[in-house]
Amino acid sequence: MRGAMEDGTQAAGGAKPSRIQLRNRKRILDAALDVFSMHGFRGATLDQIAEASGLSKPNILYYFAGKEEIHVTLLSGLMDTWLDPMREIDPDGEPLEEILRYVHRKLEMSRTLPRESRLFANEILQGAPRIGAGLVTDLKPLVDETAALIETWAAEGRLKPVDGRHLIFSIWATTQHYADFDAQVQALMDGRDTHYKAVVFLDALYRRMLAI
């Protein structure tokens, strides 16, 4: 019998999940996040997840049907987290400050959620086979709306002229780089305060690019 969902929904047999079941499920997902963010979906194995979680492979298969279900569960939970900073851009706010706040949020996520960033990047590099539908139904409408808002602000003379979508792509590239290429960044920064310097640099970069 399959185990219960982490959100407390009942298992197939109708039993409410115990604390141990919820704890083990969380333990598996956290271990899988480490494994997937390091090896990607194709390179990851259930044996690696079992070793990282400290649970047996049969125990993992009690909670999840297999590697793909674990991966999809992680990606599904990540999508809302990834979209929230863009959803928080205020159309009635001061345009430059709203964009800079978004840049800062994305950079902070790279600092605090590097495994999640690499998980998402690996999925995209493989062609988004497990979240492709979500990119169309969830991400695209939000990006369309945000890009249109940015271009409206520019048309009103509140920002320099800019292509909204390419600005968003640039923000993703310059902030998520610090998570997705962390080993390279740390090697080249030579112990310097990477996050603080990135905040200062990117704030100045986008301010110069967009301020009237």
mmCIF file of C-alpha atoms in Angstrom:
data_model
loop_
_atom_site.group_PDB
_atom_site.id
_atom_site.type_symbol
_atom_site.label_atom_id
_atom_site.label_comp_id
_atom_site.label_asym_id
_atom_site.label_seq_id
_atom_site.Cartn_x
_atom_site.Cartn_y
_atom_site.Cartn_z
ATOM 1 C CA MET A 1 0.000 0.000 0.000
ATOM 2 C CA ARG A 2 1.262 3.440 -0.917
ATOM 3 C CA GLY A 3 2.053 5.881 1.874
ATOM 4 C CA ALA A 4 0.174 9.079 2.648
ATOM 5 C CA MET A 5 0.806 12.451 1.107
ATOM 6 C CA GLU A 6 2.973 14.959 2.950
ATOM 7 C CA ASP A 7 0.123 17.476 3.167
ATOM 8 C CA GLY A 8 -1.813 15.117 5.437
ATOM 9 C CA THR A 9 -4.229 13.596 2.928
ATOM 10 C CA GLN A 10 -5.188 10.026 3.625
ATOM 11 C CA ALA A 11 -3.459 7.019 2.158
ATOM 12 C CA ALA A 12 -5.254 4.684 -0.219
ATOM 13 C CA GLY A 13 -6.431 2.550 2.699
ATOM 14 C CA GLY A 14 -8.013 5.554 4.420
ATOM 15 C CA ALA A 15 -5.496 5.785 7.277
ATOM 16 C CA LYS A 16 -4.243 9.211 8.260
ATOM 17 C CA PRO A 17 -0.423 9.415 7.943
ATOM 18 C CA SER A 18 1.533 9.100 11.138
ATOM 19 C CA ARG A 19 4.238 11.511 12.241
ATOM 20 C CA ILE A 20 6.833 8.919 11.270
ATOM 21 C CA GLN A 21 5.356 8.609 7.783
ATOM 22 C CA LEU A 22 5.341 12.385 7.288
ATOM 23 C CA ARG A 23 8.869 12.671 8.660
ATOM 24 C CA ASN A 24 10.146 9.879 6.406
ATOM 25 C CA ARG A 25 8.509 11.387 3.350
ATOM 26 C CA LYS A 26 10.144 14.729 4.090
ATOM 27 C CA ARG A 27 13.447 12.965 4.700
ATOM 28 C CA ILE A 28 13.232 11.243 1.314
ATOM 29 C CA LEU A 29 12.385 14.471 -0.517
ATOM 30 C CA ASP A 30 15.211 16.377 1.142
ATOM 31 C CA ALA A 31 17.718 13.642 0.286
ATOM 32 C CA ALA A 32 16.388 13.451 -3.272
ATOM 33 C CA LEU A 33 16.806 17.197 -3.660
ATOM 34 C CA ASP A 34 20.509 16.781 -2.871
ATOM 35 C CA VAL A 35 20.867 13.893 -5.305
ATOM 36 C CA PHE A 36 18.888 15.392 -8.185
ATOM 37 C CA SER A 37 20.521 18.816 -7.875
ATOM 38 C CA MET A 38 23.941 17.155 -8.064
ATOM 39 C CA HIS A 39 23.369 14.424 -10.659
ATOM 40 C CA GLY A 40 20.269 15.506 -12.578
ATOM 41 C CA PHE A 41 17.299 13.228 -13.174
ATOM 42 C CA ARG A 42 19.103 10.838 -15.489
ATOM 43 C CA GLY A 43 22.171 10.482 -13.306
ATOM 44 C CA ALA A 44 20.274 10.045 -10.044
ATOM 45 C CA THR A 45 19.301 6.609 -8.755
ATOM 46 C CA LEU A 46 16.998 5.314 -6.053
ATOM 47 C CA ASP A 47 20.034 3.701 -4.428
ATOM 48 C CA GLN A 48 21.672 7.143 -4.116
ATOM 49 C CA ILE A 49 18.486 8.595 -2.636
ATOM 50 C CA ALA A 50 18.223 5.683 -0.215
ATOM 51 C CA GLU A 51 21.816 6.162 0.919
ATOM 52 C CA ALA A 52 21.393 9.931 1.314
ATOM 53 C CA SER A 53 18.146 9.534 3.279
ATOM 54 C CA GLY A 54 19.367 6.699 5.489
ATOM 55 C CA LEU A 55 16.327 4.642 4.500
ATOM 56 C CA SER A 56 16.167 1.397 2.568
ATOM 57 C CA LYS A 57 15.151 1.301 -1.079
ATOM 58 C CA PRO A 58 11.994 -0.739 -0.293
ATOM 59 C CA ASN A 59 11.105 1.875 2.331
ATOM 60 C CA ILE A 60 11.384 4.630 -0.277
ATOM 61 C CA LEU A 61 9.158 2.637 -2.619
ATOM 62 C CA TYR A 62 6.537 2.453 0.140
ATOM 63 C CA TYR A 63 6.143 6.239 -0.128
ATOM 64 C CA PHE A 64 6.798 6.815 -3.832
ATOM 65 C CA ALA A 65 6.208 4.730 -6.962
ATOM 66 C CA GLY A 66 9.730 5.458 -8.186
ATOM 67 C CA LYS A 67 12.363 8.038 -9.039
ATOM 68 C CA GLU A 68 10.135 9.977 -11.403
ATOM 69 C CA GLU A 69 7.373 10.507 -8.836
ATOM 70 C CA ILE A 70 9.897 11.853 -6.343
ATOM 71 C CA HIS A 71 11.291 14.211 -8.987
ATOM 72 C CA VAL A 72 7.854 15.454 -10.049
ATOM 73 C CA THR A 73 6.856 15.997 -6.400
ATOM 74 C CA LEU A 74 9.917 18.199 -5.871
ATOM 75 C CA LEU A 75 9.366 20.158 -9.091
ATOM 76 C CA SER A 76 5.666 20.689 -8.379
ATOM 77 C CA GLY A 77 6.437 22.135 -4.976
ATOM 78 C CA LEU A 78 9.173 24.307 -6.444
ATOM 79 C CA MET A 79 7.084 25.972 -9.142
ATOM 80 C CA ASP A 80 5.069 28.165 -6.771
ATOM 81 C CA THR A 81 8.209 29.125 -4.860
ATOM 82 C CA TRP A 82 9.873 30.145 -8.117
ATOM 83 C CA LEU A 83 6.916 32.228 -9.299
ATOM 84 C CA ASP A 84 6.131 34.032 -6.042
ATOM 85 C CA PRO A 85 8.719 36.867 -6.414
ATOM 86 C CA MET A 86 7.323 37.785 -9.836
ATOM 87 C CA ARG A 87 3.758 37.632 -8.539
ATOM 88 C CA GLU A 88 4.744 40.155 -5.860
ATOM 89 C CA ILE A 89 5.736 42.856 -8.352
ATOM 90 C CA ASP A 90 3.293 45.689 -7.621
ATOM 91 C CA PRO A 91 1.803 47.384 -10.732
ATOM 92 C CA ASP A 92 1.092 50.455 -8.580
ATOM 93 C CA GLY A 93 4.608 50.626 -7.154
ATOM 94 C CA GLU A 94 7.570 52.689 -8.326
ATOM 95 C CA PRO A 95 8.750 50.804 -11.448
ATOM 96 C CA LEU A 96 12.513 50.827 -10.902
ATOM 97 C CA GLU A 97 12.215 49.864 -7.245
ATOM 98 C CA GLU A 98 9.771 47.053 -8.039
ATOM 99 C CA ILE A 99 12.179 45.584 -10.594
ATOM 100 C CA LEU A 100 15.152 45.940 -8.258
ATOM 101 C CA ARG A 101 13.175 44.289 -5.468
ATOM 102 C CA TYR A 102 12.548 41.377 -7.839
ATOM 103 C CA VAL A 103 16.270 41.176 -8.650
ATOM 104 C CA HIS A 104 17.102 41.116 -4.928
ATOM 105 C CA ARG A 105 14.509 38.400 -4.228
ATOM 106 C CA LYS A 106 15.852 36.215 -7.026
ATOM 107 C CA LEU A 107 19.417 36.682 -5.827
ATOM 108 C CA GLU A 108 18.409 35.834 -2.264
ATOM 109 C CA MET A 109 16.737 32.657 -3.529
ATOM 110 C CA SER A 110 19.982 31.688 -5.251
ATOM 111 C CA ARG A 111 21.738 32.101 -1.915
ATOM 112 C CA THR A 112 19.200 30.243 0.230
ATOM 113 C CA LEU A 113 17.789 27.711 -2.271
ATOM 114 C CA PRO A 114 20.741 26.650 -4.440
ATOM 115 C CA ARG A 115 19.675 23.008 -4.643
ATOM 116 C CA GLU A 116 16.212 23.999 -5.837
ATOM 117 C CA SER A 117 17.711 26.290 -8.469
ATOM 118 C CA ARG A 118 19.931 23.516 -9.818
ATOM 119 C CA LEU A 119 17.019 21.055 -9.794
ATOM 120 C CA PHE A 120 14.985 23.455 -11.930
ATOM 121 C CA ALA A 121 17.937 24.203 -14.237
ATOM 122 C CA ASN A 122 18.630 20.512 -14.813
ATOM 123 C CA GLU A 123 14.986 19.914 -15.719
ATOM 124 C CA ILE A 124 15.024 22.779 -18.238
ATOM 125 C CA LEU A 125 18.321 21.594 -19.765
ATOM 126 C CA GLN A 126 16.692 18.220 -20.431
ATOM 127 C CA GLY A 127 13.827 19.907 -22.287
ATOM 128 C CA ALA A 128 11.422 20.182 -19.338
ATOM 129 C CA PRO A 129 9.873 16.713 -19.864
ATOM 130 C CA ARG A 130 8.167 16.707 -16.456
ATOM 131 C CA ILE A 131 7.160 20.385 -16.078
ATOM 132 C CA GLY A 132 6.664 21.445 -19.686
ATOM 133 C CA ALA A 133 2.908 21.815 -19.186
ATOM 134 C CA GLY A 134 3.474 23.989 -16.118
ATOM 135 C CA LEU A 135 5.746 26.305 -18.095
ATOM 136 C CA VAL A 136 2.872 26.923 -20.507
ATOM 137 C CA THR A 137 -0.017 27.115 -18.033
ATOM 138 C CA ASP A 138 1.675 28.809 -15.060
ATOM 139 C CA LEU A 139 4.917 30.507 -16.070
ATOM 140 C CA LYS A 140 4.108 31.899 -19.523
ATOM 141 C CA PRO A 141 0.987 33.889 -18.555
ATOM 142 C CA LEU A 142 2.831 35.428 -15.608
ATOM 143 C CA VAL A 143 5.851 36.342 -17.738
ATOM 144 C CA ASP A 144 3.568 37.774 -20.442
ATOM 145 C CA GLU A 145 1.785 39.911 -17.862
ATOM 146 C CA THR A 146 5.007 41.090 -16.204
ATOM 147 C CA ALA A 147 6.730 41.858 -19.511
ATOM 148 C CA ALA A 148 3.705 43.888 -20.620
ATOM 149 C CA LEU A 149 3.751 45.798 -17.320
ATOM 150 C CA ILE A 150 7.460 46.612 -17.709
ATOM 151 C CA GLU A 151 6.938 47.817 -21.277
ATOM 152 C CA THR A 152 3.955 49.922 -20.182
ATOM 153 C CA TRP A 153 6.127 51.581 -17.545
ATOM 154 C CA ALA A 154 8.737 52.262 -20.236
ATOM 155 C CA ALA A 155 6.123 53.662 -22.626
ATOM 156 C CA GLU A 156 4.943 56.017 -19.867
ATOM 157 C CA GLY A 157 8.496 57.329 -19.520
ATOM 158 C CA ARG A 158 9.014 55.773 -16.075
ATOM 159 C CA LEU A 159 11.805 53.447 -17.289
ATOM 160 C CA LYS A 160 14.203 53.498 -20.212
ATOM 161 C CA PRO A 161 12.890 51.618 -23.259
ATOM 162 C CA VAL A 162 13.377 47.901 -22.722
ATOM 163 C CA ASP A 163 12.119 44.559 -24.033
ATOM 164 C CA GLY A 164 10.255 43.152 -21.044
ATOM 165 C CA ARG A 165 10.839 39.471 -21.745
ATOM 166 C CA HIS A 166 14.547 39.857 -22.399
ATOM 167 C CA LEU A 167 14.901 41.911 -19.231
ATOM 168 C CA ILE A 168 13.279 39.059 -17.289
ATOM 169 C CA PHE A 169 15.572 36.523 -18.984
ATOM 170 C CA SER A 170 18.583 38.671 -18.084
ATOM 171 C CA ILE A 171 17.506 38.880 -14.452
ATOM 172 C CA TRP A 172 17.149 35.101 -14.309
ATOM 173 C CA ALA A 173 20.570 34.634 -15.907
ATOM 174 C CA THR A 174 22.410 37.065 -13.639
ATOM 175 C CA THR A 175 20.819 35.905 -10.391
ATOM 176 C CA GLN A 176 20.431 32.138 -10.821
ATOM 177 C CA HIS A 177 24.016 31.899 -12.080
ATOM 178 C CA TYR A 178 25.180 32.230 -8.469
ATOM 179 C CA ALA A 179 23.360 29.017 -7.547
ATOM 180 C CA ASP A 180 23.672 26.964 -10.722
ATOM 181 C CA PHE A 181 27.431 27.645 -11.097
ATOM 182 C CA ASP A 182 28.244 27.974 -7.411
ATOM 183 C CA ALA A 183 31.423 25.867 -7.554
ATOM 184 C CA GLN A 184 32.833 28.090 -10.291
ATOM 185 C CA VAL A 185 31.754 31.288 -8.538
ATOM 186 C CA GLN A 186 33.334 30.244 -5.241
ATOM 187 C CA ALA A 187 36.582 29.238 -6.934
ATOM 188 C CA LEU A 188 36.848 32.570 -8.736
ATOM 189 C CA MET A 189 35.715 34.784 -5.850
ATOM 190 C CA ASP A 190 38.520 33.425 -3.637
ATOM 191 C CA GLY A 191 36.651 33.708 -0.335
ATOM 192 C CA ARG A 192 35.198 37.156 -0.937
ATOM 193 C CA ASP A 193 31.678 38.066 0.231
ATOM 194 C CA THR A 194 29.982 36.796 -2.919
ATOM 195 C CA HIS A 195 26.378 37.541 -2.023
ATOM 196 C CA TYR A 196 26.937 41.082 -0.776
ATOM 197 C CA LYS A 197 29.056 42.000 -3.794
ATOM 198 C CA ALA A 198 26.485 40.472 -6.156
ATOM 199 C CA VAL A 199 23.697 42.525 -4.567
ATOM 200 C CA VAL A 200 25.692 45.753 -4.930
ATOM 201 C CA PHE A 201 26.787 44.997 -8.489
ATOM 202 C CA LEU A 202 23.411 43.870 -9.850
ATOM 203 C CA ASP A 203 21.566 46.731 -8.161
ATOM 204 C CA ALA A 204 23.929 49.225 -9.836
ATOM 205 C CA LEU A 205 23.756 47.377 -13.177
ATOM 206 C CA TYR A 206 19.973 47.361 -13.468
ATOM 207 C CA ARG A 207 19.637 50.829 -12.005
ATOM 208 C CA ARG A 208 21.942 52.242 -14.694
ATOM 209 C CA MET A 209 20.172 50.235 -17.376
ATOM 210 C CA LEU A 210 16.634 51.273 -16.475
ATOM 211 C CA ALA A 211 16.643 54.582 -14.578
ATOM 212 C CA ILE A 212 15.438 57.644 -16.455
#
